[in-house]
Amino acid sequence: MTRILVIDDERDVRDSVAKILQRAGFDVRIADGGAAGLEAYRSEGADIVITDIIMPELHGVDVIAALRKECGSVRIIAISGGGNFGPSGYQPGAITTDAYLAAASKAGADAVLTKPFERSELLDLVRSLVSN
């Protein structure tokens, strides 16, 4: 059975992604943030890691780089919505979601998804990585 580790500092996102994957038959573990995610990967391993990019303490790009250095064969999906800027938090010149995801790809992510994404997008992407 394919083992998937979901790393995200937002509980709702993390739990929703895990539930979708579990219902599809995957063995899913979760981690609250980058440092916890690396620790979980090192102790339990995973076939696929899904990591958020914007997290406190250890960003997803750093997680991806560490995973690539330690285990080049793990499949990695980067997810990001570009941060939680509501209308009052909009900042001209802020880094865009595309820029975050491009940095994730450069660090070694196999695929990227922009939040919010559809259940089918997530499952199609995970299944494509499992079959490769």
Coordinates of N, CA and C in Angstrom, one line a residue:
M1 N 0.8 -1.2 0.0 CA 0.0 0.0 0.0 C 0.9 1.2 0.0
T2 N 0.5 2.2 -0.8 CA 1.3 3.4 -0.9 C 1.1 4.3 0.4
R3 N 2.3 4.7 0.9 CA 2.3 5.5 2.1 C 2.5 6.9 1.8
I4 N 1.7 7.8 2.3 CA 1.7 9.2 2.0 C 1.8 10.0 3.3
L5 N 2.7 11.0 3.3 CA 2.9 11.9 4.4 C 2.4 13.2 4.0
V6 N 1.5 13.8 4.7 CA 0.9 15.1 4.5 C 1.5 16.1 5.5
I7 N 2.2 17.1 5.0 CA 2.8 18.1 5.9 C 2.1 19.5 5.6
D8 N 1.5 20.0 6.6 CA 0.8 21.3 6.5 C 0.6 21.9 7.9
D9 N 0.8 23.1 8.1 CA 0.6 23.7 9.4 C -0.9 24.1 9.6
E10 N -1.7 24.1 8.6 CA -3.1 24.4 8.8 C -3.9 23.1 9.0
R11 N -4.4 22.9 10.2 CA -5.1 21.7 10.5 C -6.2 21.3 9.5
D12 N -7.1 22.3 9.1 CA -8.2 21.9 8.2 C -7.7 21.4 6.9
V13 N -6.6 22.0 6.4 CA -6.1 21.5 5.1 C -5.5 20.1 5.2
R14 N -4.7 20.0 6.3 CA -4.0 18.7 6.5 C -5.0 17.6 6.7
D15 N -6.0 17.8 7.5 CA -7.0 16.8 7.8 C -7.9 16.5 6.6
S16 N -8.2 17.5 5.8 CA -9.0 17.3 4.6 C -8.2 16.5 3.5
V17 N -7.0 16.8 3.3 CA -6.2 16.1 2.4 C -6.0 14.6 2.8
A18 N -5.7 14.5 4.1 CA -5.6 13.1 4.6 C -6.9 12.3 4.5
K19 N -8.0 12.9 4.7 CA -9.3 12.2 4.6 C -9.5 11.7 3.2
I20 N -9.3 12.6 2.2 CA -9.5 12.3 0.8 C -8.6 11.1 0.4
L21 N -7.4 11.2 0.8 CA -6.4 10.1 0.5 C -6.8 8.8 1.2
Q22 N -7.1 8.9 2.4 CA -7.5 7.6 3.1 C -8.7 7.0 2.5
R23 N -9.7 7.8 2.2 CA -10.9 7.2 1.5 C -10.6 6.6 0.2
A24 N -9.5 7.0 -0.5 CA -9.1 6.4 -1.7 C -8.2 5.2 -1.5
G25 N -8.0 4.8 -0.3 CA -7.3 3.6 0.0 C -5.8 3.8 0.3
F26 N -5.3 5.0 0.5 CA -3.9 5.2 0.8 C -3.6 5.1 2.3
D27 N -2.4 4.8 2.7 CA -2.0 4.8 4.1 C -1.4 6.2 4.3
V28 N -2.1 7.0 5.1 CA -1.7 8.4 5.3 C -1.3 8.7 6.7
R29 N -0.2 9.5 6.8 CA 0.3 10.0 8.1 C 0.3 11.5 7.9
I30 N 0.2 12.3 9.0 CA 0.1 13.7 8.9 C 1.2 14.3 9.9
A31 N 1.6 15.5 9.5 CA 2.6 16.2 10.4 C 2.2 17.7 10.3
D32 N 2.4 18.3 11.5 CA 2.0 19.7 11.7 C 3.3 20.6 11.5
G33 N 3.6 20.9 10.2 CA 4.7 21.7 10.0 C 6.0 21.0 9.4
G34 N 6.9 21.8 8.9 CA 8.1 21.3 8.3 C 9.0 20.4 9.1
A35 N 9.3 20.9 10.3 CA 10.2 20.2 11.2 C 9.6 18.8 11.6
A36 N 8.3 18.9 12.0 CA 7.6 17.6 12.3 C 7.5 16.7 11.1
G37 N 7.4 17.3 9.9 CA 7.3 16.5 8.7 C 8.6 15.7 8.4
L38 N 9.7 16.4 8.6 CA 11.0 15.8 8.3 C 11.2 14.7 9.4
E39 N 10.9 15.0 10.6 CA 11.0 14.0 11.7 C 10.1 12.7 11.4
A40 N 8.9 13.0 10.9 CA 8.0 11.8 10.6 C 8.5 11.0 9.4
Y41 N 9.1 11.7 8.4 CA 9.6 11.0 7.3 C 10.8 10.2 7.7
R42 N 11.7 10.8 8.5 CA 12.9 10.0 8.9 C 12.6 8.8 9.8
S43 N 11.5 8.9 10.6 CA 11.2 7.8 11.4 C 10.3 6.7 10.8
E44 N 9.4 7.1 9.9 CA 8.4 6.2 9.3 C 8.5 6.1 7.8
G45 N 9.2 7.0 7.1 CA 9.3 6.9 5.7 C 8.0 7.2 5.0
A46 N 8.0 7.3 3.7 CA 6.8 7.5 2.9 C 7.2 7.3 1.4
D47 N 6.2 7.0 0.6 CA 6.4 6.9 -0.8 C 6.2 8.2 -1.5
I48 N 5.2 9.0 -0.9 CA 4.9 10.3 -1.5 C 4.8 11.3 -0.3
V49 N 5.3 12.4 -0.4 CA 5.2 13.5 0.6 C 4.5 14.6 -0.1
I50 N 3.4 15.1 0.6 CA 2.7 16.3 0.1 C 3.0 17.4 1.2
T51 N 3.6 18.5 0.7 CA 4.0 19.5 1.7 C 3.5 20.9 1.3
D52 N 3.0 21.6 2.2 CA 2.7 23.0 2.0 C 4.0 23.7 1.9
I53 N 4.0 24.9 1.3 CA 5.2 25.7 1.1 C 5.3 26.7 2.2
I54 N 4.3 27.5 2.5 CA 4.4 28.6 3.4 C 4.0 28.0 4.8
M55 N 5.0 27.8 5.7 CA 4.8 27.4 7.0 C 5.8 28.1 7.9
P56 N 5.4 28.3 9.2 CA 6.3 28.9 10.1 C 7.5 27.9 10.4
E57 N 8.6 28.5 10.9 CA 9.8 27.7 11.3 C 10.5 27.2 10.1
L58 N 10.0 26.1 9.4 CA 10.7 25.5 8.3 C 9.8 25.5 7.1
H59 N 10.1 26.2 6.1 CA 9.3 26.3 4.9 C 9.3 25.1 4.1
G60 N 8.3 24.9 3.3 CA 8.2 23.7 2.4 C 9.4 23.5 1.4
V61 N 9.9 24.6 0.9 CA 11.0 24.5 0.0 C 12.2 23.9 0.7
D62 N 12.4 24.3 2.0 CA 13.5 23.7 2.7 C 13.3 22.2 3.0
V63 N 12.0 21.9 3.3 CA 11.6 20.5 3.5 C 11.9 19.7 2.2
I64 N 11.5 20.2 1.0 CA 11.8 19.5 -0.2 C 13.3 19.3 -0.5
A65 N 14.0 20.3 -0.2 CA 15.5 20.2 -0.4 C 16.1 19.2 0.5
A66 N 15.7 19.1 1.7 CA 16.2 18.1 2.7 C 15.8 16.7 2.3
L67 N 14.5 16.6 1.8 CA 14.1 15.2 1.4 C 14.9 14.8 0.1
R68 N 15.1 15.7 -0.8 CA 15.9 15.3 -2.0 C 17.3 14.9 -1.6
K69 N 17.9 15.6 -0.7 CA 19.2 15.3 -0.2 C 19.3 13.9 0.4
E70 N 18.3 13.6 1.3 CA 18.3 12.4 2.0 C 17.8 11.2 1.3
C71 N 16.8 11.4 0.4 CA 16.2 10.3 -0.3 C 15.7 10.8 -1.6
G72 N 16.5 10.7 -2.6 CA 16.1 11.2 -3.9 C 14.9 10.6 -4.6
S73 N 14.6 9.4 -4.1 CA 13.5 8.6 -4.8 C 12.1 9.0 -4.3
V74 N 12.0 9.6 -3.2 CA 10.6 10.0 -2.7 C 9.9 10.9 -3.7
R75 N 8.7 10.7 -3.9 CA 7.9 11.6 -4.7 C 7.3 12.7 -3.9
I76 N 7.4 13.9 -4.4 CA 7.0 15.1 -3.6 C 6.0 16.0 -4.4
I77 N 4.9 16.3 -3.7 CA 3.9 17.2 -4.2 C 3.9 18.5 -3.4
A78 N 4.2 19.7 -3.9 CA 4.1 20.9 -3.2 C 2.8 21.6 -3.4
I79 N 2.2 22.1 -2.3 CA 0.9 22.8 -2.4 C 1.1 24.1 -1.7
S80 N 0.4 25.1 -2.3 CA 0.4 26.5 -1.7 C -0.7 27.3 -2.3
G81 N -1.2 28.1 -1.4 CA -2.2 29.1 -1.8 C -1.6 30.5 -1.7
G82 N -0.3 30.6 -1.5 CA 0.3 31.9 -1.4 C 0.2 32.7 -0.1
G83 N -0.3 32.0 0.9 CA -0.4 32.7 2.2 C -1.8 33.1 2.5
N84 N -2.1 33.4 3.7 CA -3.5 33.8 4.1 C -3.7 35.3 4.1
F85 N -3.6 35.9 2.9 CA -3.9 37.3 2.8 C -5.3 37.5 2.5
G86 N -6.1 38.1 3.4 CA -7.4 38.5 3.1 C -7.4 39.8 2.4
P87 N -8.5 40.4 2.1 CA -8.5 41.7 1.4 C -7.7 42.8 2.2
S88 N -7.8 42.8 3.5 CA -7.1 43.8 4.3 C -5.6 43.5 4.4
G89 N -5.2 42.2 4.1 CA -3.8 41.8 4.2 C -3.1 41.8 2.9
Y90 N -3.8 42.3 1.8 CA -3.1 42.3 0.5 C -1.9 43.2 0.5
Q91 N -0.8 42.8 0.0 CA 0.4 43.6 -0.1 C 0.9 43.7 -1.5
P92 N 0.8 44.8 -2.1 CA 1.4 45.0 -3.4 C 2.8 44.5 -3.5
G93 N 3.2 43.8 -4.5 CA 4.6 43.3 -4.6 C 4.8 42.0 -3.8
A94 N 3.8 41.5 -3.1 CA 4.0 40.2 -2.4 C 4.3 39.1 -3.4
I95 N 5.0 38.1 -2.9 CA 5.4 37.0 -3.7 C 4.1 36.2 -4.1
T96 N 4.0 35.8 -5.3 CA 2.8 35.2 -5.8 C 2.8 33.7 -5.5
T97 N 1.7 33.0 -5.5 CA 1.6 31.6 -5.4 C 2.5 30.9 -6.5
D98 N 2.4 31.4 -7.7 CA 3.2 30.8 -8.8 C 4.7 30.9 -8.4
A99 N 5.1 31.9 -7.8 CA 6.6 32.0 -7.5 C 6.9 31.0 -6.4
Y100 N 6.1 30.8 -5.4 CA 6.3 29.8 -4.4 C 6.4 28.4 -5.0
L101 N 5.5 28.1 -5.9 CA 5.4 26.8 -6.5 C 6.6 26.6 -7.4
A102 N 7.0 27.6 -8.1 CA 8.2 27.5 -9.0 C 9.4 27.3 -8.1
A103 N 9.5 27.9 -7.0 CA 10.7 27.6 -6.1 C 10.6 26.2 -5.6
A104 N 9.4 25.7 -5.3 CA 9.3 24.3 -4.9 C 9.7 23.3 -6.0
S105 N 9.4 23.6 -7.2 CA 9.8 22.8 -8.4 C 11.3 22.8 -8.5
K106 N 11.9 24.0 -8.4 CA 13.3 24.1 -8.5 C 14.0 23.3 -7.4
A107 N 13.4 23.3 -6.2 CA 14.0 22.5 -5.1 C 13.9 21.0 -5.2
G108 N 13.0 20.6 -6.2 CA 12.9 19.2 -6.4 C 11.5 18.6 -6.3
A109 N 10.5 19.4 -6.2 CA 9.1 18.8 -6.2 C 8.8 18.2 -7.5
D110 N 8.2 17.0 -7.5 CA 7.7 16.3 -8.7 C 6.5 17.0 -9.3
A111 N 5.7 17.6 -8.5 CA 4.5 18.2 -9.0 C 4.0 19.3 -8.0
V112 N 3.2 20.2 -8.5 CA 2.7 21.3 -7.6 C 1.2 21.4 -7.8
L113 N 0.5 21.9 -6.7 CA -0.9 22.1 -6.8 C -1.2 23.5 -6.1
T114 N -2.0 24.3 -6.7 CA -2.4 25.5 -6.1 C -3.7 25.3 -5.3
K115 N -3.6 25.8 -4.0 CA -4.8 25.8 -3.1 C -5.8 26.9 -3.6
P116 N -7.0 26.7 -3.5 CA -7.7 25.4 -3.2 C -7.7 24.6 -4.5
F117 N -7.6 23.3 -4.3 CA -7.7 22.3 -5.4 C -8.8 21.4 -5.2
E118 N -9.2 20.8 -6.3 CA -10.4 19.8 -6.3 C -9.9 18.5 -5.8
R119 N -10.7 17.7 -5.2 CA -10.4 16.3 -4.8 C -9.9 15.5 -6.0
S120 N -10.5 15.6 -7.1 CA -10.1 14.8 -8.3 C -8.7 15.2 -8.7
E121 N -8.3 16.5 -8.6 CA -7.0 17.0 -9.0 C -6.0 16.3 -8.1
L122 N -6.2 16.3 -6.8 CA -5.3 15.7 -5.9 C -5.1 14.2 -6.2
L123 N -6.3 13.5 -6.3 CA -6.2 12.0 -6.5 C -5.6 11.7 -7.8
D124 N -5.9 12.4 -8.9 CA -5.3 12.1 -10.2 C -3.7 12.3 -10.1
L125 N -3.3 13.3 -9.4 CA -1.9 13.6 -9.3 C -1.2 12.5 -8.5
V126 N -1.8 12.2 -7.4 CA -1.2 11.1 -6.6 C -1.1 9.8 -7.3
R127 N -2.2 9.5 -8.0 CA -2.2 8.2 -8.7 C -1.2 8.2 -9.9
S128 N -1.0 9.4 -10.5 CA 0.0 9.4 -11.6 C 1.4 9.2 -11.0
L129 N 1.7 9.7 -9.8 CA 3.0 9.5 -9.2 C 3.2 8.1 -8.7
V130 N 2.2 7.5 -8.3 CA 2.2 6.1 -7.9 C 2.6 5.2 -9.1
S131 N 2.0 5.5 -10.2 CA 2.2 4.6 -11.4 C 3.5 4.8 -12.1
N132 N 4.2 5.9 -11.8 CA 5.5 6.2 -12.4 C 6.6 5.5 -11.7

